Each structure stands twice: as structure tokens, then as C-alpha cells.
């Protein structure tokens, strides 16, 4: 498949380490956020979401942190595995635009065995 | 897998031609959004259909049009294709007009020559 991460910021981590992927969002009115994982040649895959009335949400091996003061979102992946290698996007949903999402430019995660 | 399907997988068209892309939403979902993803970038919102009506549009010209059918499947039509229309076209389905998680299909890779 084709790469979707040709000119993206890249994070390289060792297998087993924890990964932290950061995202700055633009609209202070955004009240819902999703992290997506996109593997080469595939569509984005839902990982975890968070609403603006929360500052932390945990899933299986993943945690999302939201700091509304500085409009910053992060995705933490525990015990990173080779299968986690992909491009990760954060997407924001401004309250007034219902289910229309604005995507960040993405971060490419490389997991070294 | 999300249950969202798209066809065709790949398509090659000539500049000036017209193209129709198709999307079947996940069972129980009544909202379909279309996104364009250029190589190395995040998806960009084209438009959204909710219960067969257009429910929001991004910054795309009128030659990008769509339909949603009673079974909530959807089509994206692009007229007068330009070279810059070459991209991965993604559809995402969700439930309702509010801020809900949306699930993406695998995309259609369109190449305009």
C-alpha cells in the first residue's frame, strides 16, 4: 500500500516502551475529540475518544489526555508493539458543526523491534 | 473491521471525466461523511449526509456532489476531474447529527491522469 506519512513528524520508539503522541488543536469551541490510527493503504481506525468535560480517558493500552487551557491533546500508548506502527491523527469536532471533524496533520510512529 | 465498505478500491480516470464513488454505512448508522485525503496529509471534510439530506459542507467546489439513499448508503460524484483530485476518498459513518464517534471505510484511491 501507499504511505500516508511521507512528510510527517516521526516518533521512533523501542518495542515495549511507552509512546506519547501530541496534538495541538485550533478551535477553543471544539468539544469532542477522536484519535485515529491509519496504516498504510487503509482508512483511519478509531482508537479512543474524549469529550471536553473530561481531561483523561483510558482504553486498552491507550490513554488520552486533554488540556483545554492550552488546546492540547495527547495519546499515550503503553508497551508499544510493532503492530502500533502507523500514522496517528487527532480529529476535533467543533460543537457547532455537529459531526464534522477537522484532522491534524498526523504523526508517524515507528516501533523498532 | 468497521462494517463500512467502499467501492471501487482503486480507480484511474482522465482529466475532465466524471467519477462516482460508493459507500455503505455501518449497520444502524444514518449519517455518512466524505473526506478527501491527499498523500501525506490528514483527511479533509467534503460534506456530510444525514437522513438523505446534505448536512454541512467543507471548502470544496460544487463539482463535488453527493447523494444518500433510504438505506443510508451514499455516493460521491466528482465532475470535470482535475489532476489535484487525485487522492484517497474516505467515507465515515456515524449515528445522528450530534458529536458521535465515526467509523471509516478503507477508502477509494482515485488517480487522475
XYZ file of N, CA and C in Angstrom:
678
model
N 0.817 -1.206 0.000
C 0.000 0.000 0.000
C 0.848 1.253 0.000
N 0.212 2.388 -0.272
C 0.971 3.629 -0.315
C 1.120 4.216 1.076
N 2.188 4.920 1.270
C 2.421 5.545 2.565
C 1.564 6.788 2.693
N 1.003 7.000 3.864
C 0.287 8.242 4.128
C 1.123 9.161 4.994
N 2.380 8.840 5.200
C 3.185 9.630 6.127
C 4.452 10.142 5.527
N 4.409 10.658 4.281
C 5.638 11.000 3.589
C 6.390 12.139 4.254
N 5.699 13.166 4.735
C 6.392 14.328 5.263
C 5.874 14.653 6.647
N 5.602 13.645 7.446
C 5.006 13.864 8.745
C 6.063 13.809 9.835
N 5.792 14.499 10.957
C 6.648 14.299 12.127
C 6.680 12.819 12.476
N 7.865 12.348 12.852
C 8.025 10.928 13.125
C 8.506 10.718 14.542
N 7.902 9.736 15.182
C 8.307 9.330 16.523
C 8.791 7.890 16.439
N 10.022 7.673 16.841
C 10.580 6.314 16.849
C 10.743 5.837 18.279
N 10.208 4.669 18.572
C 10.305 4.121 19.920
C 10.723 2.662 19.846
N 11.275 2.187 20.940
C 11.664 0.783 21.039
C 10.448 -0.038 21.459
N 10.341 -1.216 20.907
C 9.257 -2.121 21.298
C 9.260 -2.296 22.819
N 8.090 -2.172 23.421
C 7.969 -2.330 24.861
C 7.963 -1.016 25.618
N 8.500 0.036 24.978
C 8.485 1.352 25.627
C 7.088 1.964 25.503
N 6.865 3.029 26.266
C 5.622 3.790 26.134
C 5.807 4.889 25.097
N 4.744 5.188 24.362
C 4.770 6.239 23.339
C 3.826 7.354 23.744
N 4.229 8.568 23.429
C 3.345 9.719 23.648
C 3.299 10.514 22.358
N 2.106 10.642 21.812
C 1.899 11.401 20.586
C 1.079 12.631 20.934
N 1.557 13.779 20.497
C 0.923 15.045 20.861
C 0.176 15.675 19.704
N -0.790 16.487 20.053
C -1.591 17.170 19.045
C -2.071 18.496 19.616
N -1.879 19.571 18.846
C -2.417 20.870 19.227
C -3.641 21.122 18.369
N -4.761 21.416 18.990
C -5.948 21.702 18.202
C -6.203 23.189 18.147
N -7.043 23.592 17.205
C -7.094 25.017 16.883
C -8.308 25.745 17.428
N -9.407 25.029 17.629
C -10.667 25.704 17.914
C -11.072 25.513 19.377
N -11.126 26.606 20.106
C -11.477 26.513 21.524
C -12.916 26.047 21.729
N -13.727 26.111 20.660
C -15.116 25.652 20.754
C -15.251 24.141 20.564
N -14.188 23.478 20.160
C -14.254 22.032 19.950
C -14.531 21.318 21.255
N -15.487 20.409 21.213
C -15.867 19.745 22.456
C -15.825 18.228 22.375
N -15.321 17.709 21.267
C -15.239 16.262 21.131
C -14.034 15.954 20.267
N -13.264 14.965 20.676
C -12.006 14.657 20.008
C -11.862 13.151 19.841
N -11.263 12.784 18.723
C -11.014 11.363 18.448
C -9.567 11.198 18.018
N -8.945 10.130 18.460
C -7.653 9.703 17.931
C -7.893 8.549 16.960
N -7.243 8.677 15.796
C -7.323 7.632 14.788
C -5.924 7.101 14.485
N -5.884 5.829 14.122
C -4.663 5.178 13.651
C -4.870 4.824 12.187
N -3.912 5.163 11.348
C -4.048 4.822 9.935
C -2.822 4.063 9.464
N -3.033 2.858 9.071
C -1.966 2.034 8.499
C -1.923 2.257 6.990
N -0.781 1.971 6.422
C -0.564 2.231 5.007
C -1.621 1.535 4.153
N -2.269 2.322 3.290
C -3.246 1.755 2.370
C -4.613 1.491 2.964
N -4.828 1.936 4.204
C -6.114 1.683 4.855
C -6.765 2.978 5.312
N -8.045 2.897 5.648
C -8.729 4.045 6.220
C -8.378 4.219 7.681
N -8.629 5.404 8.242
C -8.364 5.644 9.669
C -9.192 4.707 10.548
N -8.563 4.227 11.592
C -9.211 3.308 12.532
C -9.409 4.017 13.866
N -10.631 4.034 14.363
C -10.959 4.655 15.652
C -10.156 3.995 16.774
N -9.514 4.845 17.608
C -8.778 4.310 18.754
C -9.508 4.646 20.043
N -9.717 5.939 20.274
C -10.305 6.388 21.530
C -10.828 7.800 21.342
N -11.847 8.150 22.097
C -12.391 9.499 22.021
C -12.460 10.108 23.416
N -12.674 11.418 23.434
C -12.819 12.127 24.708
C -13.651 13.377 24.490
N -14.490 13.684 25.439
C -15.298 14.900 25.374
C -14.659 15.976 26.251
N -15.042 17.204 25.996
C -14.362 18.327 26.650
C -14.656 18.440 28.134
N -15.644 17.691 28.617
C -15.921 17.727 30.067
C -15.041 16.735 30.834
N -14.106 16.126 30.129
C -13.171 15.199 30.746
C -11.753 15.677 30.453
N -10.787 15.279 31.285
C -9.399 15.581 30.959
C -8.562 14.316 30.761
N -9.171 13.185 30.988
C -8.431 11.930 30.802
C -9.424 10.818 30.523
N -9.012 9.918 29.634
C -9.832 8.738 29.368
C -8.900 7.598 29.016
N -9.199 6.438 29.564
C -8.322 5.287 29.332
C -9.032 4.211 28.566
N -8.268 3.575 27.666
C -8.760 2.411 26.970
C -7.796 1.261 27.183
N -7.839 0.316 26.285
C -6.921 -0.807 26.403
C -5.557 -0.381 25.879
N -4.596 -0.242 26.747
C -3.217 0.169 26.439
C -3.091 1.610 25.978
N -4.180 2.326 25.844
C -4.121 3.718 25.415
C -4.790 4.630 26.431
N -4.243 5.848 26.517
C -4.807 6.886 27.375
C -4.800 8.184 26.593
N -5.882 8.920 26.623
C -5.925 10.234 26.007
C -6.026 11.273 27.112
N -5.213 12.314 26.973
C -5.226 13.429 27.907
C -5.632 14.689 27.160
N -6.483 15.472 27.761
C -6.966 16.706 27.139
C -6.674 17.886 28.063
N -5.991 18.874 27.532
C -5.719 20.115 28.266
C -6.355 21.260 27.503
N -7.533 21.649 27.950
C -8.293 22.670 27.222
C -7.662 24.046 27.356
N -6.930 24.267 28.423
C -6.319 25.578 28.641
C -5.344 25.926 27.530
N -4.562 24.932 27.130
C -3.575 25.179 26.073
C -3.960 24.489 24.770
N -5.173 23.978 24.697
C -5.677 23.323 23.484
C -4.716 22.233 23.013
N -4.483 21.295 23.891
C -3.521 20.237 23.615
C -4.123 18.881 23.963
N -3.833 17.940 23.110
C -4.329 16.574 23.255
C -3.126 15.641 23.154
N -3.106 14.591 23.934
C -2.041 13.608 23.762
C -2.601 12.196 23.823
N -1.913 11.318 23.135
C -2.253 9.894 23.122
C -1.064 9.138 23.678
N -1.301 8.400 24.730
C -0.247 7.582 25.313
C -0.532 6.123 25.006
N 0.478 5.447 24.487
C 0.360 4.019 24.188
C 1.335 3.281 25.094
N 0.810 2.392 25.893
C 1.656 1.635 26.811
C 2.218 0.392 26.122
N 3.453 0.057 26.482
C 4.092 -1.168 25.970
C 3.918 -1.270 24.460
N 4.459 -0.300 23.756
C 4.277 -0.195 22.307
C 4.758 -1.452 21.596
N 3.953 -1.875 20.621
C 4.228 -3.104 19.875
C 4.475 -2.778 18.400
N 5.140 -3.660 17.666
C 5.365 -3.400 16.232
C 4.069 -3.130 15.471
N 2.986 -3.757 15.870
C 1.695 -3.524 15.223
C 1.130 -2.135 15.452
N 1.723 -1.377 16.352
C 1.298 0.002 16.591
C 1.900 0.962 15.571
N 2.839 0.492 14.776
C 3.448 1.349 13.758
C 2.388 1.801 12.759
N 2.227 3.105 12.626
C 1.180 3.671 11.764
C 1.285 5.190 11.846
N 0.392 5.862 11.144
C 0.243 7.313 11.298
C -0.952 7.559 12.216
N -0.767 8.441 13.179
C -1.807 8.746 14.148
C -2.310 10.175 13.941
N -3.630 10.309 13.874
C -4.266 11.613 13.692
C -5.160 11.915 14.886
N -5.143 13.179 15.299
C -6.196 13.628 16.195
C -7.218 14.379 15.351
N -8.471 14.276 15.711
C -9.545 14.959 14.990
C -10.418 15.691 16.008
N -10.747 16.941 15.709
C -11.571 17.735 16.605
C -12.917 18.028 15.961
N -13.920 18.132 16.796
C -15.284 18.375 16.345
C -15.819 19.620 17.039
N -15.852 20.757 16.326
C -16.424 21.962 16.924
C -17.891 21.763 17.244
N -18.311 22.207 18.353
C -19.661 21.986 18.875
C -20.734 22.373 17.873
N -20.466 23.479 17.156
C -21.498 23.983 16.273
C -21.537 23.257 14.946
N -20.600 22.374 14.690
C -20.545 21.703 13.398
C -20.900 20.239 13.492
N -21.568 19.886 14.563
C -22.034 18.521 14.736
C -20.958 17.518 14.404
N -21.205 16.650 13.440
C -20.278 15.556 13.229
C -19.251 15.819 12.138
N -18.868 17.053 11.963
C -17.814 17.410 11.020
C -16.512 17.487 11.796
N -15.520 16.764 11.347
C -14.258 16.692 12.067
C -13.138 17.376 11.291
N -12.278 18.047 12.032
C -11.070 18.633 11.476
C -9.883 17.791 11.946
N -9.084 17.351 10.988
C -7.967 16.478 11.303
C -6.661 17.247 11.391
N -5.802 16.832 12.309
C -4.445 17.326 12.351
C -3.635 16.705 11.231
N -2.371 17.095 11.151
C -1.526 16.638 10.047
C -0.955 15.247 10.281
N -1.040 14.746 11.492
C -0.620 13.375 11.745
C 0.800 13.229 12.234
N 1.066 12.147 12.944
C 2.391 11.769 13.425
C 2.621 10.319 13.062
N 3.805 10.082 12.496
C 4.131 8.708 12.119
C 4.869 8.047 13.280
N 4.370 6.922 13.724
C 5.004 6.178 14.816
C 5.734 4.971 14.235
N 7.039 4.928 14.478
C 7.846 3.769 14.084
C 8.249 3.003 15.335
N 7.927 1.737 15.383
C 8.283 0.914 16.530
C 9.410 -0.009 16.120
N 10.539 0.128 16.774
C 11.721 -0.664 16.455
C 11.728 -1.947 17.303
N 11.915 -3.091 16.658
C 11.900 -4.363 17.402
C 13.155 -4.535 18.259
N -12.357 -4.566 11.670
C -13.109 -4.007 10.549
C -14.330 -3.234 11.046
N -14.664 -2.136 10.349
C -15.711 -1.253 10.831
C -17.088 -1.599 10.313
N -17.198 -2.342 9.233
C -18.501 -2.567 8.624
C -18.839 -1.513 7.594
N -17.979 -0.529 7.409
C -18.168 0.466 6.355
C -17.411 -0.016 5.120
N -18.114 -0.115 4.014
C -17.465 -0.587 2.785
C -17.502 0.493 1.718
N -16.491 0.473 0.860
C -16.410 1.447 -0.231
C -16.038 0.737 -1.513
N -16.551 1.269 -2.618
C -16.177 0.725 -3.914
C -16.090 1.844 -4.945
N -15.219 1.701 -5.934
C -14.215 0.642 -6.035
C -13.035 0.907 -5.098
N -12.086 0.004 -5.092
C -10.894 0.176 -4.264
C -9.937 1.156 -4.908
N -9.738 0.993 -6.188
C -8.859 1.867 -6.955
C -9.566 2.270 -8.240
N -9.192 3.458 -8.727
C -9.811 3.973 -9.933
C -8.837 4.905 -10.622
N -8.742 4.772 -11.939
C -7.910 5.696 -12.720
C -8.810 6.387 -13.726
N -8.773 7.712 -13.722
C -9.598 8.495 -14.633
C -8.718 9.535 -15.319
N -9.281 10.073 -16.403
C -8.590 11.106 -17.162
C -9.162 12.464 -16.792
N -8.318 13.472 -16.820
C -8.766 14.838 -16.536
C -9.982 15.200 -17.380
N -10.985 15.803 -16.738
C -12.204 16.196 -17.426
C -13.324 15.183 -17.302
N -12.988 13.948 -16.946
C -14.019 12.931 -16.797
C -14.788 13.107 -15.496
N -15.799 12.261 -15.328
C -16.622 12.264 -14.123
C -16.452 10.929 -13.423
N -16.620 10.923 -12.095
C -16.454 9.687 -11.337
C -17.520 9.603 -10.244
N -17.946 8.385 -9.952
C -18.875 8.123 -8.848
C -18.261 7.096 -7.908
N -18.180 7.454 -6.647
C -17.656 6.559 -5.618
C -18.799 6.184 -4.682
N -18.753 4.971 -4.150
C -19.865 4.464 -3.349
C -19.429 4.048 -1.960
N -20.379 4.160 -1.027
C -20.103 3.861 0.373
C -21.341 3.224 1.000
N -21.146 2.135 1.706
C -22.212 1.532 2.503
C -21.874 1.731 3.972
N -22.805 2.318 4.690
C -22.531 2.664 6.083
C -22.677 1.454 6.994
N -22.152 1.605 8.185
C -22.262 0.548 9.182
C -23.729 0.402 9.596
N -24.127 -0.808 9.875
C -25.499 -1.084 10.281
C -25.899 -0.209 11.472
N -27.075 0.424 11.361
C -27.558 1.277 12.445
C -27.139 2.724 12.332
N -26.249 3.029 11.392
C -25.788 4.405 11.213
C -26.597 5.106 10.129
N -26.941 6.374 10.380
C -27.752 7.101 9.412
C -27.053 8.355 8.882
N -25.793 8.521 9.219
C -25.025 9.680 8.782
C -23.767 9.216 8.071
N -23.518 9.808 6.917
C -22.306 9.490 6.161
C -21.557 10.785 5.864
N -20.277 10.786 6.142
C -19.413 11.924 5.827
C -18.367 11.475 4.819
N -18.024 12.372 3.912
C -16.982 12.090 2.925
C -15.780 12.991 3.182
N -14.602 12.393 3.034
C -13.353 13.110 3.233
C -12.420 12.840 2.063
N -11.579 13.834 1.769
C -10.523 13.673 0.779
C -9.189 13.679 1.521
N -8.357 12.693 1.237
C -7.046 12.648 1.875
C -5.952 12.618 0.815
N -5.259 13.733 0.683
C -4.113 13.797 -0.219
C -2.942 13.076 0.439
N -2.010 12.657 -0.363
C -0.869 11.894 0.128
C -0.100 12.697 1.180
N 0.129 12.102 2.333
C 0.912 12.755 3.372
C 0.153 13.763 4.216
N -1.160 13.823 4.045
C -1.950 14.797 4.794
C -3.095 14.116 5.540
N -3.702 14.869 6.431
C -4.879 14.371 7.118
C -6.114 14.498 6.249
N -7.153 13.729 6.531
C -8.395 13.834 5.761
C -9.016 15.224 5.866
N -9.600 15.678 4.761
C -10.303 16.964 4.732
C -11.777 16.715 4.446
N -12.625 17.331 5.242
C -14.067 17.140 5.152
C -14.612 17.699 3.841
N -15.376 16.869 3.109
C -16.024 17.325 1.873
C -17.458 17.719 2.180
N -18.266 16.767 2.607
C -19.632 17.030 3.039
C -20.157 15.856 3.828
N -21.358 16.077 4.381
C -21.996 15.065 5.217
C -23.464 14.942 4.811
N -23.969 13.725 4.860
C -25.383 13.467 4.621
C -25.997 12.828 5.848
N -27.132 13.375 6.227
C -27.880 12.848 7.371
C -29.309 12.619 6.911
N -29.741 11.405 6.978
C -31.107 11.035 6.576
C -31.454 11.630 5.215
N -30.581 11.422 4.270
C -30.747 11.745 2.849
C -30.623 13.228 2.511
N -30.297 14.068 3.482
C -30.126 15.491 3.224
C -28.672 15.895 3.478
N -28.161 16.826 2.665
C -26.820 17.341 2.939
C -26.860 18.128 4.244
N -25.903 17.835 5.100
C -25.897 18.392 6.449
C -24.535 19.009 6.759
N -24.090 19.882 5.894
C -22.799 20.517 6.121
C -21.852 20.210 4.989
N -21.034 21.182 4.651
C -20.130 21.061 3.526
C -18.819 21.744 3.853
N -17.746 21.163 3.402
C -16.441 21.770 3.574
C -16.117 22.686 2.408
N -14.863 23.046 2.292
C -14.431 24.006 1.290
C -14.099 23.305 -0.026
N -15.109 22.725 -0.643
C -14.949 22.034 -1.928
C -15.922 22.637 -2.940
N -15.500 22.704 -4.215
C -16.351 23.334 -5.232
C -17.593 22.497 -5.532
N -18.580 23.109 -6.201
C -19.850 22.416 -6.493
C -19.708 21.188 -7.369
N -18.576 21.034 -8.062
C -18.431 19.843 -8.896
C -18.278 18.575 -8.037
N -18.117 18.770 -6.733
C -18.191 17.652 -5.782
C -19.632 17.609 -5.274
N -20.327 16.536 -5.565
C -21.708 16.426 -5.115
C -21.949 15.028 -4.566
N -23.075 14.869 -3.890
C -23.324 13.569 -3.277
C -24.800 13.251 -3.187
N -25.031 12.031 -2.753
C -26.381 11.533 -2.531
C -26.350 10.587 -1.355
N -27.478 10.516 -0.654
C -27.643 9.447 0.321
C -28.982 8.781 0.039
N -29.011 7.484 0.103
C -30.188 6.696 -0.248
C -30.956 6.277 1.006
N -32.197 5.814 0.826
C -33.003 5.428 2.000
C -32.344 4.390 2.895
N -31.468 3.573 2.344
C -30.778 2.596 3.202
C -29.504 3.193 3.813
N -29.317 4.500 3.632
C -28.217 5.291 4.184
C -26.882 5.060 3.499
N -26.859 4.270 2.436
C -25.641 4.226 1.643
C -25.497 5.566 0.920
N -24.331 5.812 0.366
C -24.078 7.148 -0.184
C -23.178 7.075 -1.409
N -23.282 8.096 -2.228
C -22.407 8.264 -3.380
C -21.738 9.620 -3.318
N -20.502 9.655 -3.803
C -19.785 10.908 -4.022
C -19.541 11.006 -5.521
N -19.966 12.098 -6.110
C -19.753 12.342 -7.531
C -18.800 13.520 -7.719
N -17.859 13.353 -8.598
C -16.951 14.451 -8.922
C -16.965 14.641 -10.434
N -17.335 15.842 -10.860
C -17.356 16.180 -12.286
C -16.085 16.911 -12.689
N -15.826 16.915 -13.987
C -14.703 17.697 -14.546
C -13.433 17.479 -13.726
N -13.020 16.230 -13.638
C -11.879 15.878 -12.800
C -10.630 16.676 -13.156
N -9.916 17.044 -12.098
C -8.643 17.747 -12.231
C -7.542 16.869 -11.637
N -6.314 17.164 -12.040
C -5.190 16.361 -11.552
C -5.117 16.377 -10.025
N -5.441 17.535 -9.420
C -5.375 17.674 -7.961
C -6.451 16.882 -7.226
N -7.386 16.316 -7.975
C -8.406 15.476 -7.334
C -7.853 14.093 -7.002
N -6.666 13.793 -7.458
C -6.040 12.517 -7.117
C -5.825 12.450 -5.612
N -6.421 11.442 -4.992
C -6.377 11.348 -3.529
C -7.046 10.054 -3.105
N -7.015 9.808 -1.800
C -7.786 8.729 -1.190
C -9.097 9.336 -0.708
N -10.208 8.799 -1.150
C -11.511 9.299 -0.737
C -12.089 8.345 0.296
N -12.391 8.917 1.438
C -12.848 8.141 2.581
C -14.278 8.492 2.925
N -15.056 7.490 3.260
C -16.350 7.789 3.855
C -16.343 7.292 5.284
N -17.106 7.968 6.108
C -17.208 7.610 7.517
C -18.679 7.609 7.897
N -19.093 6.614 8.646
C -20.489 6.585 9.066
C -20.592 6.767 10.573
N -21.713 7.319 10.979
C -21.983 7.576 12.395
C -23.482 7.623 12.590
N -23.889 7.795 13.861
C -25.315 7.842 14.131
C -25.704 9.244 14.564
N -26.662 9.829 13.887
C -27.215 11.081 14.331
C -26.405 12.291 13.936
N -26.892 13.449 14.307
C -26.255 14.708 13.948
C -25.290 15.196 15.010
N -25.335 14.644 16.147
C -24.504 15.122 17.241
C -23.072 14.653 17.125
N -22.304 14.933 18.139
C -20.889 14.571 18.155
C -20.754 13.127 18.594
N -20.657 12.270 17.622
C -20.534 10.850 17.918
C -19.343 10.270 17.183
N -18.843 9.165 17.702
C -17.730 8.518 17.046
C -18.136 8.108 15.639
N -17.218 8.305 14.711
C -17.477 7.910 13.349
C -16.430 6.899 12.910
N -16.866 5.995 12.075
C -16.026 4.893 11.632
C -15.800 4.990 10.138
N -14.554 4.812 9.740
C -14.163 4.987 8.355
C -14.140 3.673 7.588
N -14.412 3.795 6.300
C -14.182 2.693 5.382
C -12.737 2.686 4.926
N -12.382 1.724 4.077
C -10.990 1.589 3.641
C -10.570 2.620 2.606
N -11.536 3.302 2.005
C -11.200 4.335 1.041
C -11.170 3.851 -0.397
N -11.304 4.805 -1.304
C -11.117 4.587 -2.736
C -9.955 5.452 -3.180
N -8.964 4.818 -3.780
C -7.800 5.564 -4.276
C -8.101 6.007 -5.695
N -8.247 7.310 -5.913
C -8.530 7.876 -7.236
C -7.267 8.502 -7.795
N -6.919 8.108 -9.000
C -5.785 8.707 -9.707
C -6.314 9.365 -10.966
N -6.026 10.651 -11.131
C -6.436 11.399 -12.312
C -5.190 11.691 -13.143
N -5.240 11.269 -14.409
C -4.069 11.459 -15.275
C -4.374 12.448 -16.399
